[in-house]
PDB file of C-alpha atoms in Angstrom:
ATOM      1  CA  UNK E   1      -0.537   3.089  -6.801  1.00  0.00           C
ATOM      2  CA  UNK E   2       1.023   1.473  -3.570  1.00  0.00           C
ATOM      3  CA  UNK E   3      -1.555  -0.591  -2.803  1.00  0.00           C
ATOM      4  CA  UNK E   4      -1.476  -2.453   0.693  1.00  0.00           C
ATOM      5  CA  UNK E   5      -0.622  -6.029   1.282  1.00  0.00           C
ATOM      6  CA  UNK E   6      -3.307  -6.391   3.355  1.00  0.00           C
ATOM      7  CA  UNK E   7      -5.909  -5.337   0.712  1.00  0.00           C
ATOM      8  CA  UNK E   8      -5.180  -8.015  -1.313  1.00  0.00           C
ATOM      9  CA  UNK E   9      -6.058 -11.802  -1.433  1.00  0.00           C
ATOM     10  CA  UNK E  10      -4.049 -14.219  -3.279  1.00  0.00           C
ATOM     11  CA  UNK E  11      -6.925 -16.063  -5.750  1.00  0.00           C
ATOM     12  CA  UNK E  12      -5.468 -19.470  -6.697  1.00  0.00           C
ATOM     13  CA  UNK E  13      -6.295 -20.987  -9.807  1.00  0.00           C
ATOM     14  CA  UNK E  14      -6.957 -24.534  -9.139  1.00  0.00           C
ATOM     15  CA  UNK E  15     -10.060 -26.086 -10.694  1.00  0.00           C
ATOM     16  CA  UNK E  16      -8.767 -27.197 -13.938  1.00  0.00           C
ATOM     17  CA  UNK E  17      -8.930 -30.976 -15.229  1.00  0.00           C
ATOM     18  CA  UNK E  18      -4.933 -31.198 -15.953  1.00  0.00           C
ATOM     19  CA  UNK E  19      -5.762 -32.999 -19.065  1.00  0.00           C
ATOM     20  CA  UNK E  20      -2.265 -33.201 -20.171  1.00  0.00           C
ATOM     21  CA  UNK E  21      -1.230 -34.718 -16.808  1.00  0.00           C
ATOM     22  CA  UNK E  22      -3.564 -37.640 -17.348  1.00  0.00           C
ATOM     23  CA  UNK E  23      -6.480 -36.103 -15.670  1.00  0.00           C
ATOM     24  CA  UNK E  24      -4.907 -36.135 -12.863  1.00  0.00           C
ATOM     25  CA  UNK E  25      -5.513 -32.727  -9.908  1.00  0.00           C
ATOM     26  CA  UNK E  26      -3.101 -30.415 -10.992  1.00  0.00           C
ATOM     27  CA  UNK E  27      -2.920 -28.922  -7.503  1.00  0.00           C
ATOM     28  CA  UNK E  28      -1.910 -32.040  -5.791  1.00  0.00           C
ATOM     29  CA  UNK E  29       0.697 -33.503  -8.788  1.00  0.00           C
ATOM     30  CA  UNK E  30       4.262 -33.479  -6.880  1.00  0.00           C
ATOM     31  CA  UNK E  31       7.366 -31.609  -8.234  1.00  0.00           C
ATOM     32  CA  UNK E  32      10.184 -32.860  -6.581  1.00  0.00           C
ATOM     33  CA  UNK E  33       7.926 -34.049  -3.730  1.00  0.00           C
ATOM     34  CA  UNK E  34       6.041 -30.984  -3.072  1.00  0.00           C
ATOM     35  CA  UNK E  35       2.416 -30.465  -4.305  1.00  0.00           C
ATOM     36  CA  UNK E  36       1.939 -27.283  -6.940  1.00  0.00           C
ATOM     37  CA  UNK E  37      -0.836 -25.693  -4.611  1.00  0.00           C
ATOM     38  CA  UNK E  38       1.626 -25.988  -1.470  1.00  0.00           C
ATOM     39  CA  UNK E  39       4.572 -23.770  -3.478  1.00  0.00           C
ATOM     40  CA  UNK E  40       1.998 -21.697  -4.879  1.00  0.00           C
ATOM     41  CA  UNK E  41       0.617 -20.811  -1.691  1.00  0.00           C
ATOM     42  CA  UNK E  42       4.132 -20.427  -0.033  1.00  0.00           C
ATOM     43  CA  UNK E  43       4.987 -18.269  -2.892  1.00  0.00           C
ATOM     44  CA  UNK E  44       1.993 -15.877  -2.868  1.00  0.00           C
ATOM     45  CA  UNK E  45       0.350 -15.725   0.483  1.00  0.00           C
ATOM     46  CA  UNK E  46       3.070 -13.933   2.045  1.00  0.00           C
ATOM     47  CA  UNK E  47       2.244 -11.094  -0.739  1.00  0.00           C
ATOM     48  CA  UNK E  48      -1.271 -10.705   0.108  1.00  0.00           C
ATOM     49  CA  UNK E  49      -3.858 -10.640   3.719  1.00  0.00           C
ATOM     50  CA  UNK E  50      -5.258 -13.899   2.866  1.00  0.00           C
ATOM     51  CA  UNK E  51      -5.368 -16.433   0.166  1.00  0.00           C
ATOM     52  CA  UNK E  52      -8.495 -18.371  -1.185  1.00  0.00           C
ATOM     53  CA  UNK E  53      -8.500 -21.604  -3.571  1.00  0.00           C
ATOM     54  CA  UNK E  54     -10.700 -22.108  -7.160  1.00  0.00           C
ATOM     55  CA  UNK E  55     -10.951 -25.618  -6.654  1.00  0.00           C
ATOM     56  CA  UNK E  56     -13.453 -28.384  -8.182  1.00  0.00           C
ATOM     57  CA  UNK E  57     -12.122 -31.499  -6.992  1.00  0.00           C
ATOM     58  CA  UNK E  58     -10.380 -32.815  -3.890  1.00  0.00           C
ATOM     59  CA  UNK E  59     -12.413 -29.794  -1.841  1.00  0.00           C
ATOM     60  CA  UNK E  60     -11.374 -31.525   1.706  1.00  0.00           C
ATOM     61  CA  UNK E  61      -8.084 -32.028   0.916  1.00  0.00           C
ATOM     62  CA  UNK E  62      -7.635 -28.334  -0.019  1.00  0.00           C
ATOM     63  CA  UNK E  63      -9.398 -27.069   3.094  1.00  0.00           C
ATOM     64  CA  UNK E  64      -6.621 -29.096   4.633  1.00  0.00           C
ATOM     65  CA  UNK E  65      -4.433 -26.386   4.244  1.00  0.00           C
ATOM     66  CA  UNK E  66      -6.372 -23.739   6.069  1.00  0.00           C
ATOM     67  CA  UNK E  67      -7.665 -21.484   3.349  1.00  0.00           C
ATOM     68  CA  UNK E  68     -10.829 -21.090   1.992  1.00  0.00           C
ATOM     69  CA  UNK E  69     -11.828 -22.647  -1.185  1.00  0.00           C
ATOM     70  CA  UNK E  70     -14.407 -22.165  -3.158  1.00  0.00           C
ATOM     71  CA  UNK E  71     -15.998 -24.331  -6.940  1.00  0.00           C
ATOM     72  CA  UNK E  72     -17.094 -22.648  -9.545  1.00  0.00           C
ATOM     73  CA  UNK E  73     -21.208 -22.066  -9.823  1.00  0.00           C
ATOM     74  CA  UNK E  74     -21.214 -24.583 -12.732  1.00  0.00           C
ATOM     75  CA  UNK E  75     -20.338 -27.957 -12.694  1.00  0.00           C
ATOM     76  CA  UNK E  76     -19.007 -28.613 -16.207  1.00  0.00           C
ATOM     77  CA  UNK E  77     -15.222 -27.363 -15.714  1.00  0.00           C
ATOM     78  CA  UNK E  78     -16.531 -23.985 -17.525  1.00  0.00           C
ATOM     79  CA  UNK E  79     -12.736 -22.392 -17.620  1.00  0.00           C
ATOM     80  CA  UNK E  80     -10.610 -20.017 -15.896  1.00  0.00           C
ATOM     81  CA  UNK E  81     -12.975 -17.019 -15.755  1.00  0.00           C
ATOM     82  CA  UNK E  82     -15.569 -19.786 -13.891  1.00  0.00           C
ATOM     83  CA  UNK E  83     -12.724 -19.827 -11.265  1.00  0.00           C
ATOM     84  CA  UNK E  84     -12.098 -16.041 -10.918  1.00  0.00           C
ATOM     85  CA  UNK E  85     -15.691 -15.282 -10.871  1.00  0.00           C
ATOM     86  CA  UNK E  86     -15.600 -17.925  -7.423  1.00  0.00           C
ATOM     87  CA  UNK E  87     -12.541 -16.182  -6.578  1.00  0.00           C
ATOM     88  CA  UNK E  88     -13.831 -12.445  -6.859  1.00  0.00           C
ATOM     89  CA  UNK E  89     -17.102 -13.421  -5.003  1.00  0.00           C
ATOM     90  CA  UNK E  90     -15.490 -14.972  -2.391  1.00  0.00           C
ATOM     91  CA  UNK E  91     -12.572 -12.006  -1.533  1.00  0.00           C
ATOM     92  CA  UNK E  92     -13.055  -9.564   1.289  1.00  0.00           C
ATOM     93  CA  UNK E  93     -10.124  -7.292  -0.192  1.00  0.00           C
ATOM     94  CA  UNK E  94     -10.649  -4.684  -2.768  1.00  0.00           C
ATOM     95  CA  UNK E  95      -7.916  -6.889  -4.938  1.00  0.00           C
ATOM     96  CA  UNK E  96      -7.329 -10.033  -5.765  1.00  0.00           C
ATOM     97  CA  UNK E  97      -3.896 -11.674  -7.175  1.00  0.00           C
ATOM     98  CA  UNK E  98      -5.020 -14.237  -9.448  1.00  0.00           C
ATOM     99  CA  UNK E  99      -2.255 -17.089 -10.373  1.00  0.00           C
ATOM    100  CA  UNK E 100      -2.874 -20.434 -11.335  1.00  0.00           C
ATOM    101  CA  UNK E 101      -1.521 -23.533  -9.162  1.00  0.00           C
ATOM    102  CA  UNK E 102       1.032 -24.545 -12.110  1.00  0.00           C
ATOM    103  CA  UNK E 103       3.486 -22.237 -11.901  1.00  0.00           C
ATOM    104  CA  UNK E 104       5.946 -23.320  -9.606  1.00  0.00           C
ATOM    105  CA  UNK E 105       8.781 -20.364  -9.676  1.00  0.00           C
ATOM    106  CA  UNK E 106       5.994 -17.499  -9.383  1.00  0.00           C
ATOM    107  CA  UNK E 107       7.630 -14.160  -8.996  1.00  0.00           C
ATOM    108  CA  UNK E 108       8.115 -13.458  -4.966  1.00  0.00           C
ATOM    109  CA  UNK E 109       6.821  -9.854  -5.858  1.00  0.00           C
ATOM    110  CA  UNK E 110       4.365 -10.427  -8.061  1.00  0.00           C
ATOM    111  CA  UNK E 111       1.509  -8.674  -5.743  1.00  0.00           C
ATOM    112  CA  UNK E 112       3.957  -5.307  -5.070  1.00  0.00           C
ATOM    113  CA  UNK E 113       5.147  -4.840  -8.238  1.00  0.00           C
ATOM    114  CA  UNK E 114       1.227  -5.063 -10.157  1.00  0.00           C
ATOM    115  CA  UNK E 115       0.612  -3.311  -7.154  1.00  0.00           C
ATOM    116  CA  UNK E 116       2.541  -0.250  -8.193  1.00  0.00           C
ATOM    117  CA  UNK E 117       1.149  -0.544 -11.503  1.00  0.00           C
ATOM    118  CA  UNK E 118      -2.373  -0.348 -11.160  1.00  0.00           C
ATOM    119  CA  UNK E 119      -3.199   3.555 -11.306  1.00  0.00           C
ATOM    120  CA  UNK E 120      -6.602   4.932 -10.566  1.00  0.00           C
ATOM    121  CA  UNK E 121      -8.070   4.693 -13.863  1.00  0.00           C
ATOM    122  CA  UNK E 122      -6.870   0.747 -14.872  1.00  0.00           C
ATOM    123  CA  UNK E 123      -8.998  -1.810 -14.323  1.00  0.00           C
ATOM    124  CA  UNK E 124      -6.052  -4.211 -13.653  1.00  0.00           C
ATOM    125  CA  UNK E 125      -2.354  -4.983 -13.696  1.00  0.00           C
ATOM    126  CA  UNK E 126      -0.826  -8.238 -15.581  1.00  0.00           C
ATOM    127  CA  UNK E 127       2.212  -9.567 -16.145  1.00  0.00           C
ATOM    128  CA  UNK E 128       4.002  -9.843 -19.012  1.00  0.00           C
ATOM    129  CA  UNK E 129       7.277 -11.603 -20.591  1.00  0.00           C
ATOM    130  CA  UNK E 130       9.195 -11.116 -23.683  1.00  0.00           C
ATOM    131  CA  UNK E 131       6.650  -9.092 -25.131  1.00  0.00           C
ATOM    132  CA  UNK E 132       3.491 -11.842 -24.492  1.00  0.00           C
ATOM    133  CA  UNK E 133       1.195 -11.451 -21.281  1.00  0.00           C
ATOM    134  CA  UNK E 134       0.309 -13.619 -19.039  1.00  0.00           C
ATOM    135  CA  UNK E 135      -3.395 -13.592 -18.071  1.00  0.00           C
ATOM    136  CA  UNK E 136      -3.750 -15.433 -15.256  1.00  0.00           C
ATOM    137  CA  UNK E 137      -1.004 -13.379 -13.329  1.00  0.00           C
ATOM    138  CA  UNK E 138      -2.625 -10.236 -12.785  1.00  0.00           C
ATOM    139  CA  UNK E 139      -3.922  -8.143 -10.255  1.00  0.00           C
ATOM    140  CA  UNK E 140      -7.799  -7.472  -9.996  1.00  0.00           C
ATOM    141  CA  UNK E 141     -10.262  -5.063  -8.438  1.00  0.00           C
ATOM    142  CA  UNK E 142     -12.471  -7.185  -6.819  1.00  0.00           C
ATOM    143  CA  UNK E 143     -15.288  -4.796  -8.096  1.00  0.00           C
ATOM    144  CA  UNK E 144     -14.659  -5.894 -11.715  1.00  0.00           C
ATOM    145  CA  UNK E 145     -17.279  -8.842 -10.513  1.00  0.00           C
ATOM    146  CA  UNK E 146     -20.294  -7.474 -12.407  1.00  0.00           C
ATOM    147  CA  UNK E 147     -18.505  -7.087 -15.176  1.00  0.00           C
ATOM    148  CA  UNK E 148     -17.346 -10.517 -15.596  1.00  0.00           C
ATOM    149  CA  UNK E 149     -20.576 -12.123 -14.429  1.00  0.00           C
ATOM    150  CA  UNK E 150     -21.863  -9.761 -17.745  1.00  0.00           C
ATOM    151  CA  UNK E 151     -19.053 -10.962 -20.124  1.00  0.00           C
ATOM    152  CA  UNK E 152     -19.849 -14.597 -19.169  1.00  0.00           C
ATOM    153  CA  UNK E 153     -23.235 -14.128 -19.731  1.00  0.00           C
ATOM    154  CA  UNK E 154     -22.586 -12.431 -23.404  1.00  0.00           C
ATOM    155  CA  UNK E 155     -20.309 -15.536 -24.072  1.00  0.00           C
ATOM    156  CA  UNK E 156     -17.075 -14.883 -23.368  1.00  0.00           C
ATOM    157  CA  UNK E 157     -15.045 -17.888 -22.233  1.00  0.00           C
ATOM    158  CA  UNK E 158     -11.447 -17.137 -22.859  1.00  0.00           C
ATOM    159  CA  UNK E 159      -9.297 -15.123 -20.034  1.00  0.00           C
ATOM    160  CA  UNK E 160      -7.880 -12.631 -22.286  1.00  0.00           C
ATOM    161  CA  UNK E 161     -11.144 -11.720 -24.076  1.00  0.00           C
ATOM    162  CA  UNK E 162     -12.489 -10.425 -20.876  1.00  0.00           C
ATOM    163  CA  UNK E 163      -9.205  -8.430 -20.770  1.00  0.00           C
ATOM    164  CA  UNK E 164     -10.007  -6.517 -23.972  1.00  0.00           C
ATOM    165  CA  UNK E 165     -13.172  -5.546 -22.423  1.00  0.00           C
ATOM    166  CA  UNK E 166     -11.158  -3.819 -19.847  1.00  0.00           C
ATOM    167  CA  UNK E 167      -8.553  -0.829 -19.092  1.00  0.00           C
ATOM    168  CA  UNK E 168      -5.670  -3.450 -18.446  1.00  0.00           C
ATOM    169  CA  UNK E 169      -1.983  -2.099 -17.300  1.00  0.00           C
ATOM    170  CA  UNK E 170       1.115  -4.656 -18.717  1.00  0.00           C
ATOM    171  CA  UNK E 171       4.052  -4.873 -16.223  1.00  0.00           C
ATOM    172  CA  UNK E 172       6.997  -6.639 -18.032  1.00  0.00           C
ATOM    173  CA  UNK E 173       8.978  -8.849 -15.845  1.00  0.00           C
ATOM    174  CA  UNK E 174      12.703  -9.898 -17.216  1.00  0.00           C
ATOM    175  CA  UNK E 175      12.698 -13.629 -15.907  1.00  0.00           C
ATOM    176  CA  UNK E 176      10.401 -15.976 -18.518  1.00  0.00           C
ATOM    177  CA  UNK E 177      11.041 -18.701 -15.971  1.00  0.00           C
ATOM    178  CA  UNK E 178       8.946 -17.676 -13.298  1.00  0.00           C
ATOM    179  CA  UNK E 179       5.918 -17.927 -16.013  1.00  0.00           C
ATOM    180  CA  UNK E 180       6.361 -21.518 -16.946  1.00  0.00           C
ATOM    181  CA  UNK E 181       3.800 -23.672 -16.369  1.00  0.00           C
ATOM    182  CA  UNK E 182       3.278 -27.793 -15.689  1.00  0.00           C
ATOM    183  CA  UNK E 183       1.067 -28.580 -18.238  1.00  0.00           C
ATOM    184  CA  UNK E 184       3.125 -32.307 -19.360  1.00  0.00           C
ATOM    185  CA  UNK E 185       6.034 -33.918 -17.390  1.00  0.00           C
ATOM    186  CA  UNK E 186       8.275 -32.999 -19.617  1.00  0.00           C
ATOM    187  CA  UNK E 187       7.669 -29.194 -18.289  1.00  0.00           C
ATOM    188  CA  UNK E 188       7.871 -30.577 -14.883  1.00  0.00           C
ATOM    189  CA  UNK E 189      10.709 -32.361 -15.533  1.00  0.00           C
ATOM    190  CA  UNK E 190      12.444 -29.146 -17.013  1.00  0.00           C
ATOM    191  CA  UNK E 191      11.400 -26.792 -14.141  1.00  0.00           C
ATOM    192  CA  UNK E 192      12.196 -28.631 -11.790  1.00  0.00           C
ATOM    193  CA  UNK E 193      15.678 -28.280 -12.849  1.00  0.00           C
ATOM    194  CA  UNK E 194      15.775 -25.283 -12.411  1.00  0.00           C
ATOM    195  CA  UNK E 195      14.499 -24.705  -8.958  1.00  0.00           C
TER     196      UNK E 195
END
């Protein structure tokens, strides 16, 4: 499918605690003086009609940068899929590009390329590297709502456990880089060194 920019919002990831940072809001730790959420955003919003923010924390501060954001229904940091349930609800596309805020080098056609992907009988697109997917880079129908609101209710907590529940579509991408993630500042450290 070629599926429009303009039916797509960019869902960002950014309610986590960032344990291995020290606790600290992932979205607003600096790498090399930029904030994660502000090259996420300039990374991804120019993929998709609008971009919204899974946030828990710092609310205000996000709103600062003139995008919606939305916390997830519980208060008790209940995971990723708490975040794109918020993110699905709160879309007026038919898809959603989910990414989380700690991947600095996200691919620049990350949207286009799932976008192509995603044929009439998939559920979603997601990337994958070197033979291991990445779950919380994927393309969504925002109609897949129900069905997550059901899996969470059954249980199921982890991102890629909800996947097996669905008709998912793996797009392999060549560069490993544009995957990594800040979880420690020794990732940050290495990434940024190779922006």
């Amino acid at each position: 499918m070629n599926i429009a920019r303009d039916r797509i919002t960019a869902g960002v990831l950014a309610g986590g605690r960032g344990r291995r940072l020290g606790g600290v809001d992932k979205g607003w730790y600096r790498l090399d003086g930029q904030p994660l959420i502000t090259r996420t955003l300039a990374r991804v919003a120019p993929q998709c009609a609008a971009a919204v923010i899974s946030a828990n924390r710092s609310l205000a501060r996000y709103r600062a940068l003139g995008h919606r954001v939305v916390p997830d229904d519980r208060t008790d940091f209940d995971g990723p899929l708490a975040g794109i349930a918020a993110l699905l609800h709160a879309a007026a596309t038919p898809y959603v590009l989910i990414v989380p805020v700690d991947t600095p080098a996200l691919p620049l056609d990350l949207a286009p390329r799932l976008g192509e992907a995603l044929h009439a009988s998939a559920d979603l697109a997601v990337a994958s590297c070197a033979g291991r997917t990445q779950p919380l880079h994927a393309l969504l129908r925002r109609a897949l709502l129900a069905d997550l609101e059901a899996a969470r209710a059954d249980g199921v907590r982890a991102v890629h456990a909800w996947h097996r529940r669905l008709t998912c579509v793996s797009v392999a991408w060549p560069d490993c880089d544009a995957f990594a993630n800040v979880n420690a500042e020794a990732d940050a450290r290495a990434i940024a060194a190779r922006l």
